[in-house]
Amino acid sequence: MYGSINKQYMTHQLFEETEGVLEVYTKQDFAWGAECATFYVKCSDNFSKWPKLLESLLDIWGIKNVRLYTTTQFDALLLTNRRLIYSGGRWYD
């Protein structure tokens, strides 16, 4: 299992390198030191890499410790009351 700094760095790299990821959101109380993480990803219409993205997140966070939800809609209810942590190549965490 990785420490919080490694998880943060590896997760940053993963989202930055995955083509089609536009924005990443988390729950309001998310912290990199937490054991579990839930990511809400706003992606482009032709996004087909979510299986690989989920597999890589599971490698970083551990099985049963990560959840991934995706949407292509800019006004999706899924993103309501979520904290933006990544948008357009910039991190806000």
mmCIF file of N, CA and C in Angstrom:
data_model
loop_
_atom_site.group_PDB
_atom_site.id
_atom_site.type_symbol
_atom_site.label_atom_id
_atom_site.label_comp_id
_atom_site.label_asym_id
_atom_site.label_seq_id
_atom_site.Cartn_x
_atom_site.Cartn_y
_atom_site.Cartn_z
ATOM 1 N N MET A 1 0.846 -1.173 0.000
ATOM 2 C CA MET A 1 0.000 0.000 0.000
ATOM 3 C C MET A 1 0.895 1.241 0.000
ATOM 4 N N TYR A 2 0.475 2.220 -0.723
ATOM 5 C CA TYR A 2 1.244 3.454 -0.847
ATOM 6 C C TYR A 2 0.870 4.458 0.237
ATOM 7 N N GLY A 3 1.811 5.332 0.561
ATOM 8 C CA GLY A 3 1.542 6.417 1.497
ATOM 9 C C GLY A 3 0.778 7.533 0.798
ATOM 10 N N SER A 4 0.340 8.520 1.557
ATOM 11 C CA SER A 4 -0.510 9.576 1.001
ATOM 12 C C SER A 4 0.204 10.401 -0.070
ATOM 13 N N ILE A 5 1.483 10.663 0.087
ATOM 14 C CA ILE A 5 2.206 11.453 -0.912
ATOM 15 C C ILE A 5 2.336 10.673 -2.210
ATOM 16 N N ASN A 6 2.650 9.398 -2.112
ATOM 17 C CA ASN A 6 2.742 8.566 -3.310
ATOM 18 C C ASN A 6 1.389 8.416 -3.992
ATOM 19 N N LYS A 7 0.324 8.226 -3.207
ATOM 20 C CA LYS A 7 -1.020 8.116 -3.783
ATOM 21 C C LYS A 7 -1.376 9.391 -4.537
ATOM 22 N N GLN A 8 -1.087 10.522 -3.927
ATOM 23 C CA GLN A 8 -1.401 11.802 -4.551
ATOM 24 C C GLN A 8 -0.623 11.960 -5.856
ATOM 25 N N TYR A 9 0.660 11.731 -5.813
ATOM 26 C CA TYR A 9 1.506 11.884 -7.002
ATOM 27 C C TYR A 9 1.075 10.938 -8.119
ATOM 28 N N MET A 10 0.863 9.675 -7.793
ATOM 29 C CA MET A 10 0.506 8.685 -8.796
ATOM 30 C C MET A 10 -0.888 8.944 -9.373
ATOM 31 N N THR A 11 -1.808 9.395 -8.540
ATOM 32 C CA THR A 11 -3.150 9.713 -9.009
ATOM 33 C C THR A 11 -3.115 10.939 -9.911
ATOM 34 N N HIS A 12 -2.330 11.935 -9.544
ATOM 35 C CA HIS A 12 -2.162 13.117 -10.395
ATOM 36 C C HIS A 12 -1.650 12.696 -11.768
ATOM 37 N N GLN A 13 -0.591 11.916 -11.780
ATOM 38 C CA GLN A 13 0.001 11.451 -13.037
ATOM 39 C C GLN A 13 -1.021 10.706 -13.883
ATOM 40 N N LEU A 14 -1.765 9.826 -13.259
ATOM 41 C CA LEU A 14 -2.740 9.009 -13.965
ATOM 42 C C LEU A 14 -3.805 9.861 -14.647
ATOM 43 N N PHE A 15 -4.408 10.787 -13.910
ATOM 44 C CA PHE A 15 -5.452 11.618 -14.506
ATOM 45 C C PHE A 15 -4.895 12.542 -15.583
ATOM 46 N N GLU A 16 -3.689 13.058 -15.390
ATOM 47 C CA GLU A 16 -3.084 13.930 -16.383
ATOM 48 C C GLU A 16 -2.772 13.184 -17.678
ATOM 49 N N GLU A 17 -2.384 11.926 -17.573
ATOM 50 C CA GLU A 17 -1.983 11.142 -18.741
ATOM 51 C C GLU A 17 -3.156 10.451 -19.438
ATOM 52 N N THR A 18 -4.314 10.419 -18.813
ATOM 53 C CA THR A 18 -5.462 9.737 -19.407
ATOM 54 C C THR A 18 -6.201 10.688 -20.336
ATOM 55 N N GLU A 19 -6.169 10.383 -21.606
ATOM 56 C CA GLU A 19 -6.812 11.210 -22.621
ATOM 57 C C GLU A 19 -8.328 11.198 -22.450
ATOM 58 N N GLY A 20 -8.927 12.353 -22.467
ATOM 59 C CA GLY A 20 -10.371 12.467 -22.351
ATOM 60 C C GLY A 20 -10.860 12.911 -20.986
ATOM 61 N N VAL A 21 -9.985 12.933 -19.981
ATOM 62 C CA VAL A 21 -10.372 13.406 -18.651
ATOM 63 C C VAL A 21 -10.338 14.934 -18.664
ATOM 64 N N LEU A 22 -11.490 15.543 -18.402
ATOM 65 C CA LEU A 22 -11.588 17.002 -18.413
ATOM 66 C C LEU A 22 -11.506 17.596 -17.012
ATOM 67 N N GLU A 23 -12.251 17.005 -16.085
ATOM 68 C CA GLU A 23 -12.270 17.469 -14.695
ATOM 69 C C GLU A 23 -12.420 16.278 -13.766
ATOM 70 N N VAL A 24 -11.890 16.436 -12.559
ATOM 71 C CA VAL A 24 -12.016 15.401 -11.535
ATOM 72 C C VAL A 24 -12.561 16.053 -10.270
ATOM 73 N N TYR A 25 -13.564 15.417 -9.696
ATOM 74 C CA TYR A 25 -14.205 15.883 -8.467
ATOM 75 C C TYR A 25 -14.101 14.794 -7.408
ATOM 76 N N THR A 26 -14.212 15.194 -6.148
ATOM 77 C CA THR A 26 -14.248 14.259 -5.033
ATOM 78 C C THR A 26 -15.345 14.699 -4.066
ATOM 79 N N LYS A 27 -15.515 13.919 -3.021
ATOM 80 C CA LYS A 27 -16.426 14.330 -1.955
ATOM 81 C C LYS A 27 -15.827 15.542 -1.245
ATOM 82 N N GLN A 28 -16.655 16.306 -0.577
ATOM 83 C CA GLN A 28 -16.211 17.533 0.083
ATOM 84 C C GLN A 28 -15.135 17.275 1.141
ATOM 85 N N ASP A 29 -15.210 16.156 1.832
ATOM 86 C CA ASP A 29 -14.277 15.873 2.929
ATOM 87 C C ASP A 29 -13.096 14.995 2.506
ATOM 88 N N PHE A 30 -12.819 14.905 1.218
ATOM 89 C CA PHE A 30 -11.736 14.068 0.719
ATOM 90 C C PHE A 30 -10.375 14.557 1.211
ATOM 91 N N ALA A 31 -9.518 13.604 1.550
ATOM 92 C CA ALA A 31 -8.129 13.900 1.931
ATOM 93 C C ALA A 31 -7.240 12.816 1.334
ATOM 94 N N TRP A 32 -6.069 13.204 0.886
ATOM 95 C CA TRP A 32 -5.161 12.242 0.265
ATOM 96 C C TRP A 32 -4.691 11.178 1.236
ATOM 97 N N GLY A 33 -4.737 11.440 2.511
ATOM 98 C CA GLY A 33 -4.329 10.468 3.507
ATOM 99 C C GLY A 33 -5.401 9.453 3.852
ATOM 100 N N ALA A 34 -6.578 9.607 3.297
ATOM 101 C CA ALA A 34 -7.685 8.690 3.584
ATOM 102 C C ALA A 34 -7.407 7.303 2.998
ATOM 103 N N GLU A 35 -8.023 6.316 3.600
ATOM 104 C CA GLU A 35 -7.844 4.947 3.124
ATOM 105 C C GLU A 35 -8.620 4.706 1.831
ATOM 106 N N CYS A 36 -9.799 5.324 1.712
ATOM 107 C CA CYS A 36 -10.668 5.132 0.550
ATOM 108 C C CYS A 36 -10.857 6.452 -0.196
ATOM 109 N N ALA A 37 -11.150 6.331 -1.496
ATOM 110 C CA ALA A 37 -11.370 7.528 -2.314
ATOM 111 C C ALA A 37 -12.488 7.276 -3.309
ATOM 112 N N THR A 38 -13.244 8.335 -3.591
ATOM 113 C CA THR A 38 -14.271 8.305 -4.617
ATOM 114 C C THR A 38 -13.986 9.457 -5.574
ATOM 115 N N PHE A 39 -13.860 9.124 -6.853
ATOM 116 C CA PHE A 39 -13.580 10.132 -7.869
ATOM 117 C C PHE A 39 -14.743 10.216 -8.842
ATOM 118 N N TYR A 40 -15.131 11.444 -9.176
ATOM 119 C CA TYR A 40 -16.183 11.727 -10.139
ATOM 120 C C TYR A 40 -15.506 12.440 -11.299
ATOM 121 N N VAL A 41 -15.516 11.823 -12.467
ATOM 122 C CA VAL A 41 -14.760 12.333 -13.599
ATOM 123 C C VAL A 41 -15.699 12.847 -14.686
ATOM 124 N N LYS A 42 -15.496 14.108 -15.061
ATOM 125 C CA LYS A 42 -16.179 14.643 -16.229
ATOM 126 C C LYS A 42 -15.237 14.424 -17.398
ATOM 127 N N CYS A 43 -15.732 13.715 -18.418
ATOM 128 C CA CYS A 43 -14.868 13.325 -19.518
ATOM 129 C C CYS A 43 -15.480 13.698 -20.861
ATOM 130 N N SER A 44 -14.672 13.596 -21.901
ATOM 131 C CA SER A 44 -15.141 13.908 -23.246
ATOM 132 C C SER A 44 -16.111 12.830 -23.732
ATOM 133 N N ASP A 45 -16.863 13.166 -24.770
ATOM 134 C CA ASP A 45 -17.892 12.265 -25.287
ATOM 135 C C ASP A 45 -17.339 10.929 -25.777
ATOM 136 N N ASN A 46 -16.134 10.918 -26.275
ATOM 137 C CA ASN A 46 -15.554 9.685 -26.817
ATOM 138 C C ASN A 46 -14.651 8.959 -25.816
ATOM 139 N N PHE A 47 -14.850 9.203 -24.542
ATOM 140 C CA PHE A 47 -14.018 8.602 -23.488
ATOM 141 C C PHE A 47 -14.284 7.103 -23.398
ATOM 142 N N SER A 48 -13.260 6.314 -23.650
ATOM 143 C CA SER A 48 -13.403 4.860 -23.605
ATOM 144 C C SER A 48 -12.350 4.201 -22.724
ATOM 145 N N LYS A 49 -11.600 5.002 -22.019
ATOM 146 C CA LYS A 49 -10.482 4.476 -21.230
ATOM 147 C C LYS A 49 -10.830 4.218 -19.770
ATOM 148 N N TRP A 50 -12.110 4.271 -19.387
ATOM 149 C CA TRP A 50 -12.453 4.122 -17.977
ATOM 150 C C TRP A 50 -12.075 2.763 -17.404
ATOM 151 N N PRO A 51 -12.117 1.639 -18.169
ATOM 152 C CA PRO A 51 -11.674 0.376 -17.552
ATOM 153 C C PRO A 51 -10.192 0.421 -17.145
ATOM 154 N N LYS A 52 -9.357 0.976 -18.012
ATOM 155 C CA LYS A 52 -7.930 1.094 -17.710
ATOM 156 C C LYS A 52 -7.700 2.073 -16.558
ATOM 157 N N LEU A 53 -8.471 3.173 -16.551
ATOM 158 C CA LEU A 53 -8.372 4.163 -15.480
ATOM 159 C C LEU A 53 -8.734 3.540 -14.145
ATOM 160 N N LEU A 54 -9.832 2.803 -14.107
ATOM 161 C CA LEU A 54 -10.248 2.147 -12.867
ATOM 162 C C LEU A 54 -9.220 1.120 -12.412
ATOM 163 N N GLU A 55 -8.696 0.344 -13.324
ATOM 164 C CA GLU A 55 -7.676 -0.656 -12.974
ATOM 165 C C GLU A 55 -6.443 0.006 -12.365
ATOM 166 N N SER A 56 -6.025 1.112 -12.941
ATOM 167 C CA SER A 56 -4.854 1.828 -12.423
ATOM 168 C C SER A 56 -5.140 2.440 -11.055
ATOM 169 N N LEU A 57 -6.344 2.990 -10.865
ATOM 170 C CA LEU A 57 -6.713 3.534 -9.552
ATOM 171 C C LEU A 57 -6.746 2.432 -8.494
ATOM 172 N N LEU A 58 -7.225 1.257 -8.854
ATOM 173 C CA LEU A 58 -7.237 0.132 -7.918
ATOM 174 C C LEU A 58 -5.825 -0.285 -7.536
ATOM 175 N N ASP A 59 -4.894 -0.209 -8.483
ATOM 176 C CA ASP A 59 -3.492 -0.515 -8.177
ATOM 177 C C ASP A 59 -2.907 0.487 -7.184
ATOM 178 N N ILE A 60 -3.297 1.737 -7.316
ATOM 179 C CA ILE A 60 -2.770 2.792 -6.441
ATOM 180 C C ILE A 60 -3.427 2.751 -5.064
ATOM 181 N N TRP A 61 -4.741 2.676 -5.021
ATOM 182 C CA TRP A 61 -5.493 2.807 -3.772
ATOM 183 C C TRP A 61 -5.799 1.478 -3.104
ATOM 184 N N GLY A 62 -5.754 0.385 -3.855
ATOM 185 C CA GLY A 62 -6.081 -0.920 -3.294
ATOM 186 C C GLY A 62 -7.498 -1.325 -3.661
ATOM 187 N N ILE A 63 -7.704 -2.596 -3.799
ATOM 188 C CA ILE A 63 -9.017 -3.123 -4.143
ATOM 189 C C ILE A 63 -9.996 -2.786 -3.019
ATOM 190 N N LYS A 64 -11.181 -2.405 -3.387
ATOM 191 C CA LYS A 64 -12.273 -2.007 -2.489
ATOM 192 C C LYS A 64 -12.046 -0.645 -1.837
ATOM 193 N N ASN A 65 -10.975 0.054 -2.200
ATOM 194 C CA ASN A 65 -10.691 1.349 -1.584
ATOM 195 C C ASN A 65 -10.943 2.526 -2.512
ATOM 196 N N VAL A 66 -11.422 2.266 -3.717
ATOM 197 C CA VAL A 66 -11.651 3.357 -4.663
ATOM 198 C C VAL A 66 -12.942 3.113 -5.438
ATOM 199 N N ARG A 67 -13.634 4.220 -5.711
ATOM 200 C CA ARG A 67 -14.829 4.191 -6.555
ATOM 201 C C ARG A 67 -14.627 5.244 -7.641
ATOM 202 N N LEU A 68 -15.105 4.921 -8.846
ATOM 203 C CA LEU A 68 -14.957 5.819 -9.982
ATOM 204 C C LEU A 68 -16.301 5.962 -10.682
ATOM 205 N N TYR A 69 -16.734 7.203 -10.847
ATOM 206 C CA TYR A 69 -17.962 7.509 -11.571
ATOM 207 C C TYR A 69 -17.603 8.469 -12.691
ATOM 208 N N THR A 70 -18.189 8.264 -13.869
ATOM 209 C CA THR A 70 -17.893 9.139 -14.995
ATOM 210 C C THR A 70 -19.175 9.723 -15.570
ATOM 211 N N THR A 71 -19.031 10.897 -16.167
ATOM 212 C CA THR A 71 -20.139 11.553 -16.862
ATOM 213 C C THR A 71 -19.566 12.399 -17.982
ATOM 214 N N THR A 72 -20.369 12.606 -19.011
ATOM 215 C CA THR A 72 -19.964 13.494 -20.093
ATOM 216 C C THR A 72 -20.762 14.794 -20.069
ATOM 217 N N GLN A 73 -21.707 14.901 -19.175
ATOM 218 C CA GLN A 73 -22.559 16.083 -19.095
ATOM 219 C C GLN A 73 -21.942 17.132 -18.176
ATOM 220 N N PHE A 74 -21.880 18.362 -18.648
ATOM 221 C CA PHE A 74 -21.266 19.420 -17.840
ATOM 222 C C PHE A 74 -22.129 19.816 -16.646
ATOM 223 N N ASP A 75 -23.423 19.531 -16.694
ATOM 224 C CA ASP A 75 -24.314 19.908 -15.601
ATOM 225 C C ASP A 75 -24.917 18.681 -14.896
ATOM 226 N N ALA A 76 -24.187 17.600 -14.857
ATOM 227 C CA ALA A 76 -24.682 16.351 -14.278
ATOM 228 C C ALA A 76 -24.934 16.487 -12.775
ATOM 229 N N LEU A 77 -26.023 15.909 -12.317
ATOM 230 C CA LEU A 77 -26.321 15.905 -10.879
ATOM 231 C C LEU A 77 -25.245 15.169 -10.090
ATOM 232 N N LEU A 78 -24.564 14.260 -10.746
ATOM 233 C CA LEU A 78 -23.480 13.509 -10.125
ATOM 234 C C LEU A 78 -22.405 14.432 -9.558
ATOM 235 N N LEU A 79 -22.235 15.584 -10.177
ATOM 236 C CA LEU A 79 -21.176 16.512 -9.768
ATOM 237 C C LEU A 79 -21.637 17.576 -8.782
ATOM 238 N N THR A 80 -22.915 17.573 -8.462
ATOM 239 C CA THR A 80 -23.466 18.554 -7.527
ATOM 240 C C THR A 80 -22.893 18.346 -6.126
ATOM 241 N N ASN A 81 -22.478 19.417 -5.507
ATOM 242 C CA ASN A 81 -21.911 19.407 -4.151
ATOM 243 C C ASN A 81 -20.635 18.577 -4.047
ATOM 244 N N ARG A 82 -19.878 18.520 -5.113
ATOM 245 C CA ARG A 82 -18.577 17.837 -5.117
ATOM 246 C C ARG A 82 -17.478 18.886 -5.168
ATOM 247 N N ARG A 83 -16.313 18.503 -4.731
ATOM 248 C CA ARG A 83 -15.169 19.416 -4.718
ATOM 249 C C ARG A 83 -14.306 19.182 -5.958
ATOM 250 N N LEU A 84 -14.097 20.227 -6.739
ATOM 251 C CA LEU A 84 -13.252 20.154 -7.928
ATOM 252 C C LEU A 84 -11.796 20.071 -7.497
ATOM 253 N N ILE A 85 -11.088 19.044 -7.974
ATOM 254 C CA ILE A 85 -9.667 18.945 -7.638
ATOM 255 C C ILE A 85 -8.764 19.007 -8.872
ATOM 256 N N TYR A 86 -9.342 18.831 -10.067
ATOM 257 C CA TYR A 86 -8.542 18.882 -11.291
ATOM 258 C C TYR A 86 -9.378 19.420 -12.440
ATOM 259 N N SER A 87 -8.801 20.349 -13.204
ATOM 260 C CA SER A 87 -9.485 20.881 -14.370
ATOM 261 C C SER A 87 -8.455 21.459 -15.337
ATOM 262 N N GLY A 88 -8.499 20.988 -16.559
ATOM 263 C CA GLY A 88 -7.656 21.565 -17.607
ATOM 264 C C GLY A 88 -6.176 21.577 -17.302
ATOM 265 N N GLY A 89 -5.657 20.531 -16.707
ATOM 266 C CA GLY A 89 -4.236 20.447 -16.412
ATOM 267 C C GLY A 89 -3.806 21.116 -15.117
ATOM 268 N N ARG A 90 -4.749 21.611 -14.339
ATOM 269 C CA ARG A 90 -4.432 22.285 -13.080
ATOM 270 C C ARG A 90 -5.082 21.568 -11.899
ATOM 271 N N TRP A 91 -4.307 21.397 -10.846
ATOM 272 C CA TRP A 91 -4.798 20.733 -9.622
ATOM 273 C C TRP A 91 -5.189 21.761 -8.581
ATOM 274 N N TYR A 92 -6.307 21.491 -7.899
ATOM 275 C CA TYR A 92 -6.844 22.387 -6.871
ATOM 276 C C TYR A 92 -6.938 21.688 -5.517
ATOM 277 N N ASP A 93 -6.005 20.873 -5.208
ATOM 278 C CA ASP A 93 -6.074 20.176 -3.939
ATOM 279 C C ASP A 93 -4.967 20.674 -3.089
#
